[in-house]
XYZ file of C-alpha atoms in Angstrom:
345
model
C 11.062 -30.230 120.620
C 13.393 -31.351 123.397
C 13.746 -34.736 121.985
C 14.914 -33.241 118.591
C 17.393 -30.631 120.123
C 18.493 -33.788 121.951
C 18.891 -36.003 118.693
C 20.772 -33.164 117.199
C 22.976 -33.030 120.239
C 23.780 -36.792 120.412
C 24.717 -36.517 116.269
C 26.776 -33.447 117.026
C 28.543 -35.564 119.524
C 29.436 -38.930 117.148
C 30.600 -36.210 114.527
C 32.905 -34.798 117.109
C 33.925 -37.826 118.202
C 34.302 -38.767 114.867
C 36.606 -35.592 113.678
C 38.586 -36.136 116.259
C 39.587 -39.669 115.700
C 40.132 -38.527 112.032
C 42.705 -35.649 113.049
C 44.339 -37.771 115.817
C 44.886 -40.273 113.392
C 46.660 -37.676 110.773
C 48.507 -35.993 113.797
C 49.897 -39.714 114.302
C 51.253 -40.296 110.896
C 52.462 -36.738 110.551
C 53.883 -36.280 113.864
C 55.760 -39.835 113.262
C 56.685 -40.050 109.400
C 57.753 -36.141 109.154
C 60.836 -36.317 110.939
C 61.410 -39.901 109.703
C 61.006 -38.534 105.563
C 63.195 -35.481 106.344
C 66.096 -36.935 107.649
C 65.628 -40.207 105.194
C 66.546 -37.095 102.563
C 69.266 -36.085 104.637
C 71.134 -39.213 104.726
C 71.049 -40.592 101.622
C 72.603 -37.291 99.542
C 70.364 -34.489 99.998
C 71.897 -31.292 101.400
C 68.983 -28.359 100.973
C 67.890 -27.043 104.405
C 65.457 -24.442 102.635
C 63.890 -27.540 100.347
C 63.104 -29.274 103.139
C 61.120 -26.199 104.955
C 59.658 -25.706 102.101
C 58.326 -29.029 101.807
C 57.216 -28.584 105.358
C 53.658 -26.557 104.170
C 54.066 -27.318 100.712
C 51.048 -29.231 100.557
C 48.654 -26.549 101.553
C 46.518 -27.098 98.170
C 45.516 -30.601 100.108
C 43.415 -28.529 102.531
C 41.213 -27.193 99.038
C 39.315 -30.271 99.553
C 38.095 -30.276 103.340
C 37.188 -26.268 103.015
C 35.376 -27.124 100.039
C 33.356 -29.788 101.737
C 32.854 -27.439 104.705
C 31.640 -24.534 102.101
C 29.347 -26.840 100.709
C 27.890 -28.095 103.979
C 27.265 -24.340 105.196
C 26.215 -23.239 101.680
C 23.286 -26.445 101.990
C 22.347 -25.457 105.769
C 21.110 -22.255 104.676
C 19.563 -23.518 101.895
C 17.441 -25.916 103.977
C 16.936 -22.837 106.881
C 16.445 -20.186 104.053
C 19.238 -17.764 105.538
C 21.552 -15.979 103.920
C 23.896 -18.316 101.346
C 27.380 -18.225 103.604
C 30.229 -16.160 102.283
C 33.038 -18.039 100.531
C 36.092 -16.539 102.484
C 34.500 -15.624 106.219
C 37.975 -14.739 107.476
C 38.031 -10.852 107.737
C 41.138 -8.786 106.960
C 42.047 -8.165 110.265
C 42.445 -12.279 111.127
C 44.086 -12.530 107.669
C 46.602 -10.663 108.459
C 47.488 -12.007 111.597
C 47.226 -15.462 109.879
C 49.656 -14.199 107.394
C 52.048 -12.922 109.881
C 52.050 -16.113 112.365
C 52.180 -17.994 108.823
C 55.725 -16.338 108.486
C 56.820 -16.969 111.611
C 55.684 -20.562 111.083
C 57.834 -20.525 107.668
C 60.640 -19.329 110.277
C 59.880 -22.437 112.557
C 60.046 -24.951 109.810
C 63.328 -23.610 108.821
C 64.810 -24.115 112.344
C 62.925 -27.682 112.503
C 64.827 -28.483 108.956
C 68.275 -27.034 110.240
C 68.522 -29.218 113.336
C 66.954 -32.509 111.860
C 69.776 -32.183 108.967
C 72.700 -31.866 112.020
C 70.707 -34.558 114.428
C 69.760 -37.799 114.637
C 66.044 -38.743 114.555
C 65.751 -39.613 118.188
C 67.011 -36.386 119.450
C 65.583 -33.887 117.071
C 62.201 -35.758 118.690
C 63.057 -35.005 122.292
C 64.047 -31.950 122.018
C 60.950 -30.745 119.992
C 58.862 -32.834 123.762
C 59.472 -29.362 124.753
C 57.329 -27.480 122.795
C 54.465 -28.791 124.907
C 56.047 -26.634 127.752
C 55.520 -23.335 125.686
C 52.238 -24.721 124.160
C 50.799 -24.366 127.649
C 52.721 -21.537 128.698
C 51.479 -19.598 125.516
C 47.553 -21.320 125.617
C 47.071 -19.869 129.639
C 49.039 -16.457 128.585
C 46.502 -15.723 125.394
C 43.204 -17.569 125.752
C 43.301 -18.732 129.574
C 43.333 -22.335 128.657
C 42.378 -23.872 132.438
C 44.890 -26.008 134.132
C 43.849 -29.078 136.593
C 46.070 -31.034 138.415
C 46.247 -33.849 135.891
C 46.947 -31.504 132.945
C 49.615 -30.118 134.899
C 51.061 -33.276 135.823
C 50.979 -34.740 132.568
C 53.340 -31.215 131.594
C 55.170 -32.160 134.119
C 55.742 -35.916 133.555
C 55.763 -35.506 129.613
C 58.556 -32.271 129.818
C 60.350 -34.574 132.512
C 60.858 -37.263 130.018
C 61.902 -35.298 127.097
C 64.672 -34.355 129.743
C 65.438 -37.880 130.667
C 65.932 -38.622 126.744
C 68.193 -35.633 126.529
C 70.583 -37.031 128.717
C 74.022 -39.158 127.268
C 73.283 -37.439 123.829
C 76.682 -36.516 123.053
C 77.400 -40.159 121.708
C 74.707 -38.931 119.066
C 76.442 -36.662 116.386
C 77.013 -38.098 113.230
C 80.467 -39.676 111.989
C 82.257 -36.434 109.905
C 80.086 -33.385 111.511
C 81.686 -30.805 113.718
C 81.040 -30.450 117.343
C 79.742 -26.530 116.717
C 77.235 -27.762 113.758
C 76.209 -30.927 116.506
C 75.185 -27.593 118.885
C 74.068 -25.255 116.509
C 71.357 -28.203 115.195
C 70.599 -28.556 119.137
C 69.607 -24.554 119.424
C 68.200 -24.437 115.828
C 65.646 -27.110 117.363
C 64.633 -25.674 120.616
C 64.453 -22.405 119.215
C 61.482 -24.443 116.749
C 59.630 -25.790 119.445
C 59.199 -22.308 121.175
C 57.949 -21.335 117.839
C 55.631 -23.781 117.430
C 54.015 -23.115 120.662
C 52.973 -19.509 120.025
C 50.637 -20.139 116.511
C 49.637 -23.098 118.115
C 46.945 -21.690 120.059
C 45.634 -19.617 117.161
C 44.986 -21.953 114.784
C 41.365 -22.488 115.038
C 39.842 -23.140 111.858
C 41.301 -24.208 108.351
C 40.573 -21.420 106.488
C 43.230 -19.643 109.247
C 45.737 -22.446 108.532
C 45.576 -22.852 105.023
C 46.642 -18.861 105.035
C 49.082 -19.579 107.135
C 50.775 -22.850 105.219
C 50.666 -20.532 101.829
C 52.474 -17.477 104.212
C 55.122 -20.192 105.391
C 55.669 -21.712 102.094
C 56.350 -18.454 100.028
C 58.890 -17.207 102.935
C 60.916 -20.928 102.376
C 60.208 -20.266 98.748
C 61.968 -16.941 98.713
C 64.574 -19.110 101.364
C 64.787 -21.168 98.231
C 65.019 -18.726 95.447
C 68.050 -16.851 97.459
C 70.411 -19.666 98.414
C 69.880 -21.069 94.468
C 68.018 -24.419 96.042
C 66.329 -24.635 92.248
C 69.762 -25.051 90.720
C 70.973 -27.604 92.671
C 68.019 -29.847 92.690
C 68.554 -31.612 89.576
C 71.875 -32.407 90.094
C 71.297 -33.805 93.842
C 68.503 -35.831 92.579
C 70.858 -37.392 89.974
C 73.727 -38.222 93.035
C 71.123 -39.351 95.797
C 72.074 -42.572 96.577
C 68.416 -44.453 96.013
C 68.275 -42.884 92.674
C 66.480 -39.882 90.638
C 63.099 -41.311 91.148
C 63.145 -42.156 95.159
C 64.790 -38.639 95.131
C 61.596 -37.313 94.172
C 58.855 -39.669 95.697
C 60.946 -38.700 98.828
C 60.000 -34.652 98.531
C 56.622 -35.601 97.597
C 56.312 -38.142 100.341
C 57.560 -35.723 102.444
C 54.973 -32.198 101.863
C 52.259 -35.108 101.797
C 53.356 -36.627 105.429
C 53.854 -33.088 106.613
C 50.481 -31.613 105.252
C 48.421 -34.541 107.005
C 50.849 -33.404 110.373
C 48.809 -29.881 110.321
C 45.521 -30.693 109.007
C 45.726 -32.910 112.237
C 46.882 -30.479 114.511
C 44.495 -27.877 113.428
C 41.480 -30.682 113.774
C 42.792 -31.959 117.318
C 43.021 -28.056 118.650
C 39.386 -27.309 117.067
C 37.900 -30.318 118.402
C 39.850 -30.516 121.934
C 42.573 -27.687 123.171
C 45.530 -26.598 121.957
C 47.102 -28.381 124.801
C 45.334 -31.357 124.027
C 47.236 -31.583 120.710
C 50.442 -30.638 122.354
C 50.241 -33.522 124.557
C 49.917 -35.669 121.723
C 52.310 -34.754 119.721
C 54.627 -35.323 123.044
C 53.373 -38.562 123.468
C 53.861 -39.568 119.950
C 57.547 -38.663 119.941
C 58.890 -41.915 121.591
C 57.058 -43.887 119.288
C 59.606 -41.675 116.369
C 61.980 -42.510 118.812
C 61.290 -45.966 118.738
C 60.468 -46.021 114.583
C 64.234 -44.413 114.470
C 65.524 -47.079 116.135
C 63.870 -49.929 113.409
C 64.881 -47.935 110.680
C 67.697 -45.538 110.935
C 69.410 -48.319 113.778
C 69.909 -45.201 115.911
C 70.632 -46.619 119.911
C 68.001 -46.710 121.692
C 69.160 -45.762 125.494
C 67.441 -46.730 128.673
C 66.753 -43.361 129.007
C 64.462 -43.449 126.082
C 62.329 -46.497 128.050
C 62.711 -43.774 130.802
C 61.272 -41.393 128.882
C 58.294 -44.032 126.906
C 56.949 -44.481 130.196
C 56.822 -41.190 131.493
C 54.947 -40.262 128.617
C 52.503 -42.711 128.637
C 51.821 -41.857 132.571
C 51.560 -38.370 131.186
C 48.924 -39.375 129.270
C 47.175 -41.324 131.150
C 47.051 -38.624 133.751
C 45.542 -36.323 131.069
C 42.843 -38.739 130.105
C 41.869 -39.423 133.632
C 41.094 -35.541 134.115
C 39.274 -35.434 131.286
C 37.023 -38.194 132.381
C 36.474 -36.902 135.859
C 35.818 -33.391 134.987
C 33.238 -34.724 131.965
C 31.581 -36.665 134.814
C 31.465 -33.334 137.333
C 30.117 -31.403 134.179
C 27.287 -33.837 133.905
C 26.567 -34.104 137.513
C 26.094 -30.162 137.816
C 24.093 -29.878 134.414
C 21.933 -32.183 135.940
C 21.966 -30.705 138.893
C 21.535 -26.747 139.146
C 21.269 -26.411 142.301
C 24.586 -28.283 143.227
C 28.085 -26.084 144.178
C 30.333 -25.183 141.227
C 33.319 -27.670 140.450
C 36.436 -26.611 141.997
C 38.060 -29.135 139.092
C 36.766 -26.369 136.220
């Protein structure tokens, strides 16, 4: 008996392991190509700051597939333990409507988000959304007592200190022909986001609670849509984009496809790790837009920003070293009963 409940263990691990490399992988791409497909829109002739926060959750249907599999999984458990065949919506209408309502305000966030990447360049949109790792923590200790160590709280630290390194000597930044108040309403519009973005952050715990959500955000940008006459005006902005009708529309699509695989990986990062694991992540993947801006967009790339590369990766580095140690003092104790509890945990 012990040596199957320790097989099972050891699989459970690898699939862990596993799903984690999975998400981290579509938290790269989305955390990376988002900003780099939304302002590609902007700058070649598209105009629609509702369209583009729209396009944000659009592709909620994506996440059918994975909470089919998962249905299917449960539904074959019970089979094979002859319990109860699992219900196919478990959320209860309590959670659904608190899905629904952080689902607005996450409709809310992406319209911020879309407002300051139309006014910014790539490369500070990025460093200014660093921040958001600041409020994920503040928000994951305030409502579910995530634990800090001295390494999680120094890569914060380092992480948040580099974001601030980038945001210095960004005045040379605004674009040729926009106004100085637009340059600093784009700058609020974005931190504004980021604070969002921390609170549902720590809630997001299983798919079924973030595919509510993306529907929530997408029919609040929808009715964003419907009121400033966004459905009008599409035709005739695909027609004058500068790539042409087509890359007009492979651009949307590219965009709610980029986005969608941004928070199926956030949501598998935060139910495999922490919610502060993902924020870190998502701060350390920021210089690498930085850097992708730089290739692509030819946006100046600062010493601050190799400032602000390295801090990150010492961030971290810092984060991944506490992890280590504490798995190692975990071990030691469960192996152990009899030893002192950790003062790390």
């Amino acid at each position: 008996m012990a040596e199957g409940r320790s097989e099972e263990d050891k699989d459970d691990r690898t699939m862990k392991r596993l799903l984690l490399t999975t998400n981290c992988l579509l938290l790269t791409i989305g955390t990376s190509g988002g900003p780099l497909v939304m302002r590609l829109y902007f700058l070649h002739g598209g105009h629609r700051v509702w369209l583009s926060s729209f396009l944000e959750t659009a592709g909620f249907p994506l996440m059918l597939l994975p909470l089919a599999v998962s249905y299917l999984r449960r539904r074959r458990t019970a089979s094979a333990a002859g319990t109860a065949k699992p219900k196919l919506i478990s959320m209860k209408p309590p959670l659904l409507a608190a899905s629904t309502f952080i689902g607005i305000l996450t409709g809310l966030d992406d319209y911020l988000y879309a407002y300051g990447v139309a006014r910014l360049p790539v490369s500070t949109s990025a460093l200014i959304i660093a921040t958001q790792l600041g409020f994920t923590a503040f928000f994951a200790f305030l409502l579910v007592r995530q634990k800090f160590t001295a390494y999680s709280i120094n890569a914060v630290v380092m992480l948040t200190v580099g974001a601030g390194v980038l945001a210095l000597h960004t005045s040379g930044d605004r674009p040729p022909g926009e106004s100085v108040k637009e340059y600093v309403m784009g700058f609020v519009m974005t931190v504004i986001a980021a604070a969002l973005y921390g609170f549902p952050l720590t809630y997001s715990l299983v798919m079924e609670i973030q595919f509510v959500m993306c529907f929530s955000a997408t029919l609040f940008c929808l009715l964003g849509m419907i009121i400033n006459n966004d459905f009008k005006v599409i035709p005739r902005e695909a027609k004058q984009f500068e790539h042409g009708e087509g890359s007009y529309y492979a651009v949307l699509v590219g965009s709610a496809i980029i986005w969608q695989a941004f928070f199926l990986g956030a949501i598998g990062v935060i139910f495999c790790a922490s919610s502060l694991f993902s924020g870190i992540l998502i701060a350390v993947l920021l210089p690498v837009t930085e850097v992708l801006a730089v290739i692509f967009y030819k946006e100046k790339f600062q010493a601050e920003k190799g400032v602000s590369l390295l801090l990150s990766l010492w961030g971290m580095v810092s984060y991944f070293y506490g992890e280590i140690k504490h798995s190692r003092k975990r071990k030691k104790k469960n192996s152990d009963p009899e030893a002192e509890p950790s003062q790390y945990s």
